[in-house]
Short mmCIF file of C-alpha atoms and ligand atoms in Angstrom, two decimals:
data_model
loop_
_atom_site.label_atom_id
_atom_site.label_comp_id
_atom_site.label_asym_id
_atom_site.label_seq_id
_atom_site.Cartn_x
_atom_site.Cartn_y
_atom_site.Cartn_z
CA MET G 1 -8.13 54.72 -2.94
CA TRP G 2 -10.77 55.51 -0.39
CA LEU G 3 -11.61 52.00 0.75
CA LEU G 4 -12.70 51.56 4.32
CA PRO G 5 -9.77 50.38 6.48
CA SER G 6 -11.72 47.30 7.64
CA PHE G 7 -12.45 46.38 4.04
CA ARG G 8 -8.79 46.76 3.13
CA ALA G 9 -7.82 44.51 6.02
CA ALA G 10 -10.34 41.90 4.89
CA LEU G 11 -9.04 42.06 1.33
CA ALA G 12 -5.46 41.63 2.52
CA TRP G 13 -6.56 38.66 4.60
CA VAL G 14 -8.28 37.01 1.62
CA LEU G 15 -5.19 37.53 -0.56
CA LEU G 16 -2.91 36.17 2.12
CA SER G 17 -5.10 33.07 2.57
CA LEU G 18 -5.03 32.48 -1.17
CA VAL G 19 -1.24 32.66 -1.26
CA LEU G 20 -0.98 30.31 1.72
CA ALA G 21 -3.43 27.84 0.18
CA THR G 22 -1.47 27.72 -3.08
CA GLU G 23 1.74 27.24 -1.17
CA LEU G 24 0.19 24.43 0.86
CA SER G 25 -1.23 22.59 -2.13
CA LEU G 26 2.17 22.76 -3.83
CA GLN G 27 3.80 21.29 -0.74
CA GLU G 28 1.12 18.66 -0.48
CA SER G 29 1.59 17.54 -4.05
CA LEU G 30 5.36 17.32 -3.53
CA LEU G 31 4.80 15.25 -0.42
CA LEU G 32 2.31 12.95 -2.17
CA LYS G 33 4.78 12.50 -5.01
CA SER G 34 7.48 11.44 -2.59
CA LEU G 35 5.00 8.88 -1.24
CA GLY G 36 4.57 7.53 -4.76
CA LEU G 37 1.13 9.04 -5.45
CA SER G 38 0.10 11.26 -8.37
CA ALA G 39 -2.77 12.95 -6.52
CA LYS G 40 -4.49 12.83 -3.17
CA PRO G 41 -6.57 9.64 -3.19
CA SER G 42 -10.26 9.91 -2.42
CA PRO G 43 -11.58 6.37 -2.02
CA LYS G 44 -15.01 5.91 -3.60
CA ALA G 45 -15.71 2.24 -3.11
CA PRO G 46 -12.95 1.15 -0.76
CA ILE G 47 -12.60 -2.57 -0.20
CA PRO G 48 -12.22 -3.77 3.38
CA VAL G 49 -8.62 -4.02 4.54
CA PRO G 50 -7.47 -7.62 4.05
CA SER G 51 -6.69 -9.22 7.39
CA VAL G 52 -3.22 -10.25 6.27
CA LEU G 53 -2.27 -6.58 5.79
CA TRP G 54 -3.60 -5.67 9.23
CA ARG G 55 -1.54 -8.48 10.74
CA ILE G 56 1.66 -7.35 9.05
CA PHE G 57 1.00 -3.72 9.93
CA GLN G 58 0.32 -4.48 13.59
CA LYS G 59 3.40 -6.67 13.84
CA ARG G 60 5.64 -3.95 12.44
CA ARG G 61 4.16 -1.41 14.76
CA THR G 62 4.57 -3.44 17.93
CA GLN G 63 8.07 -4.58 17.07
CA PRO G 64 10.33 -1.63 17.91
CA ALA G 65 12.69 -0.62 15.15
CA ALA G 66 15.60 -1.19 17.55
CA ASN G 67 14.97 -4.94 17.43
CA GLN G 68 14.92 -5.15 13.68
CA ALA G 69 17.88 -6.38 11.74
CA PRO G 70 19.33 -4.01 9.14
CA GLY G 71 17.33 -4.01 5.94
CA ASP G 72 14.23 -5.49 7.62
CA GLY G 73 11.98 -2.97 5.97
CA CYS G 74 12.98 -4.40 2.62
CA ARG G 75 11.75 -7.93 3.35
CA VAL G 76 8.28 -9.22 3.96
CA GLU G 77 8.92 -11.88 6.59
CA GLU G 78 5.36 -13.21 6.43
CA PHE G 79 5.88 -14.33 2.83
CA ASN G 80 9.66 -14.64 3.01
CA VAL G 81 10.29 -12.48 -0.04
CA PRO G 82 12.13 -9.20 -0.62
CA GLY G 83 9.79 -6.21 -0.79
CA ASN G 84 8.74 -2.93 0.78
CA ILE G 85 5.33 -2.38 -0.84
CA ILE G 86 2.38 -4.75 -0.52
CA ARG G 87 -0.67 -3.95 -2.62
CA VAL G 88 -4.02 -5.68 -2.72
CA PHE G 89 -5.77 -5.14 -6.05
CA GLY G 90 -9.51 -5.53 -6.26
CA ASP G 91 -10.91 -7.44 -9.22
CA ARG G 92 -12.22 -5.16 -11.98
CA GLY G 93 -13.44 -7.93 -14.26
CA HIS G 94 -16.98 -8.95 -15.16
CA PHE G 95 -19.10 -12.06 -15.56
CA LEU G 96 -18.85 -13.66 -18.97
CA HIS G 97 -22.43 -14.90 -19.16
CA GLU G 98 -25.60 -12.93 -19.32
CA GLU G 99 -27.97 -15.33 -17.66
CA GLN G 100 -27.57 -17.97 -15.02
CA PRO G 101 -25.15 -20.49 -16.55
CA GLN G 102 -26.56 -23.84 -17.55
CA GLY G 103 -25.79 -27.38 -16.43
CA LEU G 104 -22.75 -28.04 -14.33
CA LEU G 105 -20.95 -24.82 -15.17
CA CYS G 106 -21.78 -22.58 -12.25
CA LEU G 107 -19.78 -19.50 -12.92
CA GLN G 108 -17.54 -17.97 -15.53
CA LYS G 109 -15.87 -14.67 -14.87
CA LEU G 110 -13.09 -12.53 -16.23
CA LEU G 111 -10.71 -11.48 -13.47
CA TYR G 112 -8.89 -8.25 -14.22
CA PHE G 113 -6.35 -6.51 -12.01
CA ASN G 114 -5.08 -3.15 -13.17
CA LEU G 115 -1.39 -3.11 -12.31
CA SER G 116 -0.63 0.19 -14.00
CA VAL G 117 0.30 1.83 -10.67
CA LEU G 118 3.44 -0.29 -10.41
CA GLU G 119 6.43 1.81 -11.29
CA GLN G 120 9.13 0.80 -13.75
CA ASP G 121 11.84 0.35 -11.16
CA GLU G 122 9.74 -1.77 -8.79
CA ARG G 123 10.79 -5.40 -8.77
CA LEU G 124 7.85 -7.79 -8.44
CA THR G 125 8.70 -10.52 -5.95
CA MET G 126 5.36 -12.17 -5.30
CA ALA G 127 1.79 -12.32 -6.62
CA GLN G 128 -0.94 -14.31 -4.96
CA LEU G 129 -4.53 -14.64 -6.10
CA GLU G 130 -7.18 -15.08 -3.44
CA VAL G 131 -10.64 -16.37 -4.32
CA ARG G 132 -13.28 -16.14 -1.62
CA PHE G 133 -16.99 -16.74 -1.44
CA SER G 134 -19.02 -14.40 0.65
CA ARG G 135 -20.32 -15.81 3.89
CA SER G 136 -23.93 -15.80 2.79
CA SER G 137 -23.14 -18.30 0.07
CA TYR G 138 -21.86 -20.76 2.62
CA GLN G 139 -23.89 -23.72 1.66
CA PRO G 140 -22.60 -27.03 0.39
CA SER G 141 -23.61 -28.04 -3.10
CA SER G 142 -26.86 -29.95 -2.94
CA GLN G 143 -25.34 -33.36 -3.59
CA GLY G 144 -22.50 -32.65 -1.18
CA GLN G 145 -20.10 -32.93 -4.07
CA PRO G 146 -17.05 -30.79 -4.54
CA PHE G 147 -16.63 -28.05 -7.07
CA GLU G 148 -14.02 -27.81 -9.78
CA LEU G 149 -12.16 -24.56 -10.24
CA ARG G 150 -10.26 -23.80 -13.41
CA LEU G 151 -8.19 -20.73 -14.09
CA TYR G 152 -7.18 -19.78 -17.61
CA GLN G 153 -4.93 -17.08 -18.90
CA SER G 154 -6.78 -15.25 -21.61
CA SER G 155 -4.82 -14.36 -24.69
CA GLN G 156 -7.57 -12.31 -26.23
CA LEU G 157 -9.80 -9.65 -24.74
CA ALA G 158 -12.91 -11.25 -23.30
CA LEU G 159 -15.95 -9.15 -24.01
CA GLN G 160 -18.94 -8.97 -21.76
CA GLY G 161 -21.69 -11.37 -22.71
CA MET G 162 -19.52 -13.36 -25.09
CA PRO G 163 -19.74 -17.12 -24.81
CA SER G 164 -16.56 -18.79 -23.62
CA PRO G 165 -15.71 -21.31 -26.37
CA GLY G 166 -14.65 -18.53 -28.71
CA HIS G 167 -11.80 -17.46 -26.43
CA ARG G 168 -8.26 -18.39 -26.97
CA ARG G 169 -6.97 -19.25 -23.54
CA LYS G 170 -4.46 -21.39 -21.72
CA LEU G 171 -5.25 -23.50 -18.68
CA LEU G 172 -3.14 -22.32 -15.76
CA LEU G 173 -4.45 -24.46 -12.96
CA GLU G 174 -7.20 -26.73 -11.84
CA GLN G 175 -8.34 -27.52 -8.33
CA SER G 176 -11.30 -29.13 -6.68
CA PHE G 177 -12.66 -27.83 -3.42
CA ALA G 178 -15.66 -28.48 -1.23
CA GLN G 179 -15.52 -25.92 1.54
CA LEU G 180 -16.79 -22.52 0.64
CA HIS G 181 -15.76 -20.75 3.81
CA LYS G 182 -12.06 -21.18 3.16
CA SER G 183 -10.38 -18.86 0.74
CA LEU G 184 -8.35 -20.36 -2.06
CA LEU G 185 -4.85 -19.04 -2.64
CA PHE G 186 -2.86 -19.41 -5.84
CA ASN G 187 0.73 -18.49 -6.58
CA LEU G 188 0.64 -16.41 -9.76
CA SER G 189 4.10 -14.84 -9.54
CA ALA G 190 5.24 -16.08 -12.92
CA VAL G 191 2.02 -15.06 -14.71
CA VAL G 192 1.81 -11.60 -13.17
CA LYS G 193 5.46 -10.79 -13.93
CA ASP G 194 4.59 -11.20 -17.58
CA TRP G 195 1.66 -8.74 -17.23
CA ARG G 196 4.05 -5.87 -16.73
CA THR G 197 4.92 -5.90 -20.41
CA LEU G 198 2.62 -3.40 -22.07
CA GLY G 199 -0.50 -4.98 -23.50
CA ARG G 200 0.13 -8.39 -21.97
CA ASN G 201 -2.38 -8.13 -19.14
CA LEU G 202 -5.57 -9.49 -20.64
CA GLY G 203 -6.81 -10.92 -17.38
CA LEU G 204 -7.74 -14.40 -16.30
CA VAL G 205 -10.84 -16.46 -16.86
CA LEU G 206 -12.18 -18.21 -13.78
CA GLU G 207 -14.59 -21.09 -14.17
CA ILE G 208 -16.29 -22.98 -11.40
CA SER G 209 -18.36 -26.02 -12.10
CA ALA G 210 -20.10 -28.57 -9.96
CA SER G 211 -18.43 -31.92 -10.30
CA GLY G 212 -20.40 -35.11 -10.76
CA SER G 213 -22.25 -36.88 -13.50
CA GLU G 214 -24.24 -34.80 -15.90
CA GLU G 215 -27.86 -35.66 -15.24
CA PRO G 216 -30.18 -34.97 -18.10
CA ALA G 217 -33.24 -34.69 -15.84
CA ALA G 218 -33.64 -31.19 -14.51
CA PRO G 219 -32.99 -31.38 -10.78
CA ALA G 220 -35.61 -28.73 -10.15
CA SER G 221 -38.34 -31.04 -11.35
CA ARG G 222 -37.45 -33.40 -8.52
CA GLY G 223 -37.55 -30.62 -6.01
CA LEU G 224 -33.77 -30.42 -5.61
CA GLN G 225 -31.56 -27.37 -5.75
CA SER G 226 -29.33 -26.77 -8.72
CA PRO G 227 -25.95 -28.53 -8.32
CA CYS G 228 -24.30 -25.16 -8.03
CA GLY G 229 -26.13 -24.22 -4.87
CA SER G 230 -25.70 -20.52 -4.24
CA ILE G 231 -22.05 -20.40 -5.27
CA THR G 232 -22.75 -17.80 -7.92
CA SER G 233 -24.26 -15.42 -5.40
CA PHE G 234 -20.96 -14.04 -4.49
CA LEU G 235 -17.45 -14.42 -5.36
CA ASP G 236 -14.70 -12.10 -4.36
CA ALA G 237 -11.25 -12.15 -5.96
CA SER G 238 -8.20 -10.08 -5.13
CA LEU G 239 -4.55 -10.10 -6.05
CA LEU G 240 -1.83 -9.47 -3.48
CA VAL G 241 1.37 -8.17 -5.04
CA VAL G 242 4.69 -7.58 -3.26
CA THR G 243 7.28 -5.35 -4.89
CA LEU G 244 10.63 -3.92 -3.98
CA SER G 245 11.16 -0.26 -4.74
CA PRO G 246 14.91 0.35 -4.39
CA GLN G 247 14.35 4.07 -4.06
CA HIS G 248 12.68 3.57 -0.69
CA CYS G 249 14.93 0.86 0.55
CA LYS G 250 18.48 1.08 1.75
CA ALA G 251 20.43 -2.15 1.65
CA SER G 252 21.71 -1.74 5.17
CA ARG G 253 20.84 0.85 7.70
CA SER G 254 22.20 1.79 11.05
CA LYS G 255 20.31 0.53 14.05
CA ARG G 256 18.10 2.85 15.94
CA SER G 257 19.44 3.64 19.38
CA ALA G 258 17.37 2.00 22.05
CA GLN G 259 17.66 4.69 24.67
CA ARG G 260 16.21 8.16 24.43
CA PRO G 261 18.55 11.13 23.92
CA PRO G 262 20.26 12.27 27.14
CA VAL G 263 18.78 15.26 28.89
CA ALA G 264 20.76 18.19 27.55
CA PRO G 265 20.26 21.87 28.29
CA SER G 266 17.29 22.64 26.11
CA ALA G 267 19.01 25.37 24.10
CA LEU G 268 21.40 22.77 22.61
CA CYS G 269 20.76 20.90 19.40
CA LYS G 270 18.50 17.91 20.09
CA PRO G 271 15.38 16.13 18.82
CA ARG G 272 12.09 17.83 19.76
CA ARG G 273 8.74 16.14 19.96
CA LEU G 274 6.44 16.59 16.96
CA TYR G 275 3.32 14.50 16.48
CA ILE G 276 1.93 14.58 12.94
CA SER G 277 -1.76 13.80 12.85
CA PHE G 278 -2.99 12.76 9.41
CA SER G 279 -6.42 14.22 10.12
CA ASP G 280 -4.83 17.62 10.77
CA VAL G 281 -3.48 17.60 7.23
CA GLY G 282 -6.79 16.33 5.79
CA TRP G 283 -5.49 12.89 4.92
CA GLU G 284 -7.67 10.83 7.25
CA ASN G 285 -10.00 9.52 4.55
CA TRP G 286 -7.32 7.69 2.59
CA ILE G 287 -4.72 6.81 5.19
CA ILE G 288 -6.13 3.83 7.04
CA ALA G 289 -3.44 3.54 9.68
CA PRO G 290 -1.68 4.90 11.63
CA GLN G 291 -3.80 7.96 12.44
CA GLY G 292 -0.60 9.88 12.99
CA TYR G 293 2.92 9.34 14.24
CA LEU G 294 5.73 10.87 16.25
CA ALA G 295 7.93 12.43 13.57
CA ASN G 296 10.03 14.83 15.72
CA TYR G 297 12.37 17.50 14.46
CA CYS G 298 15.81 18.97 15.28
CA LEU G 299 16.31 22.32 16.93
CA GLY G 300 18.99 24.02 19.01
CA GLN G 301 22.34 25.68 19.16
CA CYS G 302 25.65 24.23 18.02
CA PRO G 303 27.98 26.36 20.18
CA PHE G 304 31.75 26.32 20.55
CA PRO G 305 33.22 23.97 21.73
CA LEU G 306 31.10 21.21 20.26
CA THR G 307 30.82 18.27 22.62
CA ALA G 308 30.65 14.65 21.56
CA GLU G 309 26.89 14.49 22.31
CA LEU G 310 26.29 16.91 19.48
CA ASN G 311 27.48 14.31 16.98
CA SER G 312 29.40 16.83 14.93
CA THR G 313 31.67 16.27 12.00
CA ASN G 314 35.25 17.58 11.89
CA HIS G 315 34.00 20.15 9.49
CA ALA G 316 31.37 21.34 11.96
CA ILE G 317 33.97 21.61 14.75
CA LEU G 318 36.14 23.83 12.54
CA GLN G 319 33.12 25.86 11.52
CA THR G 320 32.20 26.60 15.16
CA MET G 321 35.78 27.67 15.81
CA VAL G 322 35.70 30.08 12.90
CA HIS G 323 32.25 31.25 13.99
CA SER G 324 33.48 32.02 17.50
CA LEU G 325 36.26 34.15 15.99
CA ASP G 326 34.07 35.81 13.36
CA PRO G 327 30.39 35.52 14.33
CA GLU G 328 29.28 37.89 11.57
CA GLY G 329 31.09 36.25 8.68
CA THR G 330 30.51 32.53 9.39
CA PRO G 331 27.33 31.00 10.82
CA GLN G 332 27.13 28.21 13.39
CA PRO G 333 26.78 24.69 12.01
CA CYS G 334 23.17 23.52 11.55
CA CYS G 335 21.25 21.24 13.85
CA VAL G 336 20.00 18.48 11.54
CA PRO G 337 18.73 14.89 11.73
CA VAL G 338 21.62 12.43 11.76
CA ARG G 339 19.60 9.29 12.40
CA LEU G 340 16.11 8.57 11.12
CA SER G 341 13.93 5.51 11.30
CA PRO G 342 11.18 4.12 9.07
CA ILE G 343 7.44 3.60 9.51
CA SER G 344 4.84 1.61 7.57
CA ILE G 345 1.64 3.22 6.32
CA LEU G 346 -1.55 1.45 5.30
CA TYR G 347 -3.61 3.43 2.77
CA TYR G 348 -5.93 3.46 -0.24
CA ASP G 349 -4.24 4.49 -3.49
CA ASN G 350 -5.81 6.41 -6.39
CA SER G 351 -7.54 3.25 -7.67
CA ASP G 352 -9.02 2.20 -4.29
CA ASN G 353 -6.49 -0.60 -3.85
CA VAL G 354 -5.19 -1.22 -0.35
CA VAL G 355 -1.45 -0.64 0.00
CA LEU G 356 0.92 -1.32 2.88
CA ARG G 357 4.13 0.53 2.23
CA HIS G 358 7.34 0.86 4.12
CA TYR G 359 8.85 4.34 4.16
CA GLU G 360 12.43 5.03 5.20
CA ASP G 361 13.50 8.12 7.11
CA MET G 362 10.16 9.19 8.55
CA VAL G 363 11.09 9.63 12.23
CA VAL G 364 13.95 11.74 13.63
CA ASP G 365 15.79 9.73 16.28
CA GLU G 366 18.97 11.74 16.69
CA CYS G 367 20.23 15.15 15.75
CA GLY G 368 23.71 16.46 15.15
CA CYS G 369 25.61 19.63 14.26
CA ARG G 370 26.63 19.54 10.63
C1 NAG C 1 -5.74 1.24 -15.27
O1 NAG C 1 -5.66 2.33 -14.38
C2 NAG C 1 -5.21 3.53 -14.98
C3 NAG C 1 -5.12 4.60 -13.91
O2 NAG C 1 -4.84 4.10 -12.69
C4 NAG C 1 -6.16 3.95 -16.08
O3 NAG C 1 -5.68 5.11 -16.69
C5 NAG C 1 -6.30 2.83 -17.09
O4 NAG C 1 -7.27 3.19 -18.04
C6 NAG C 1 -6.72 1.54 -16.41
N1 NAG C 1 -6.73 0.48 -17.40
C7 NAG C 1 -7.77 -0.31 -17.58
C8 NAG C 1 -7.62 -1.32 -18.67
O5 NAG C 1 -8.77 -0.26 -16.90
C1 NAG C 2 5.63 -19.06 -6.59
O1 NAG C 2 6.07 -19.34 -7.90
C2 NAG C 2 7.37 -18.88 -8.20
C3 NAG C 2 7.72 -19.14 -9.65
O2 NAG C 2 6.64 -19.60 -10.37
C4 NAG C 2 8.39 -19.55 -7.30
O3 NAG C 2 9.69 -19.08 -7.55
C5 NAG C 2 8.00 -19.26 -5.84
O4 NAG C 2 8.86 -19.95 -4.97
C6 NAG C 2 6.57 -19.68 -5.56
N1 NAG C 2 6.21 -19.25 -4.23
C7 NAG C 2 5.68 -20.04 -3.31
C8 NAG C 2 5.38 -19.44 -1.99
O5 NAG C 2 5.44 -21.20 -3.53
C1 NAG C 3 24.47 11.72 19.31
O1 NAG C 3 24.59 10.31 19.19
C2 NAG C 3 24.38 9.60 20.38
C3 NAG C 3 24.59 8.12 20.10
O2 NAG C 3 25.16 7.90 18.87
C4 NAG C 3 22.95 9.84 20.89
O3 NAG C 3 22.74 9.17 22.11
C5 NAG C 3 22.73 11.33 21.07
O4 NAG C 3 21.40 11.56 21.42
C6 NAG C 3 23.07 12.08 19.80
N1 NAG C 3 22.97 13.50 20.01
C7 NAG C 3 21.93 14.20 19.59
C8 NAG C 3 21.99 15.66 19.82
O5 NAG C 3 20.98 13.68 19.02
#
């Protein structure tokens, strides 16, 4: 081969980069899998982060792990239910009428939440539907009368543009309300549990009508607004689901030590500072918060004789003894994490839902010779 040396160097560099990139993408996919994701999410139409998730996230972040009781990560205190994953599903349903609905019926919509991301072993502990009206539609109905909301469970697929009376459906709840700026919350735990059976999730039908007597005279002819006001202009529905994934939740865990590790000669086994920035790994567009965290790592010697600060096992003590007698034949024990603590991450999943998930063993607190 009579390639120019500079060309050969460039070729080697390109090949090396390719190998490294493949290696990295393999590692990334393994890491994503351990986080419960099939691929790296790339949010297309992300919904704003619901304020309740921000509140829970902030609270967990400001409350040091040392003050948490064992198993805290497996309970959502705010709702008083077991769980370590909170997801907010956006509504993927559609309106069931083609034109502006007539008379007192203001709105009729299929609500559909795709729960297929829930894994088999996740236990559903809570499901809450939130119905909100966008701020611009804040306007009381023209007669100052309340609205009636009805929620049905559909037992047949509702097709777009189909009139409602043909549907087989079961009334789940009914409520009247007058204030459009307050969101309405409904406990749907029992209904949503049933949706996890394959083919059972056919969605919900939401109907909102203006209450009051049906007036035959068209209100418009008397210069009044329709009884619905601008309620149809926008409606926003989401479903908050709390689940418990046992895989990421230990029943009881040891408390994190409050004080920092003692200052040891730096060659000895101890935790070292490592800040992982999610933007450095190209994850900033789907991880909402935190932007990064202090993960740390363990590094250092485990020399003979092992002192108590090195948190060694009896086995490790014997191994150092043998090592000191036969350094070639037996290695020193390894410096490894012996105490880890959890963090919570707020992110968009592969379907643009917002998820707040608790992950165990993300931060190295203490190291030991093992
Ligand atoms: C639900 O989402 C999954 C992927 O997340 C998709 O494959 C499936 O088609 C969706 N189902 C419906 C009914 O939209
Ligand atoms: C929601 O409903 C379920 C069963 O239908 C019930 O066990 C649970 O206590 C309810 N939650 C709240 C907060 O009312
Ligand atoms: C060993 O454990 C003690 C407390 O259990 C801790 O203070 C110390 O930092 C640990 N040693 C190392 C090397 O992490």
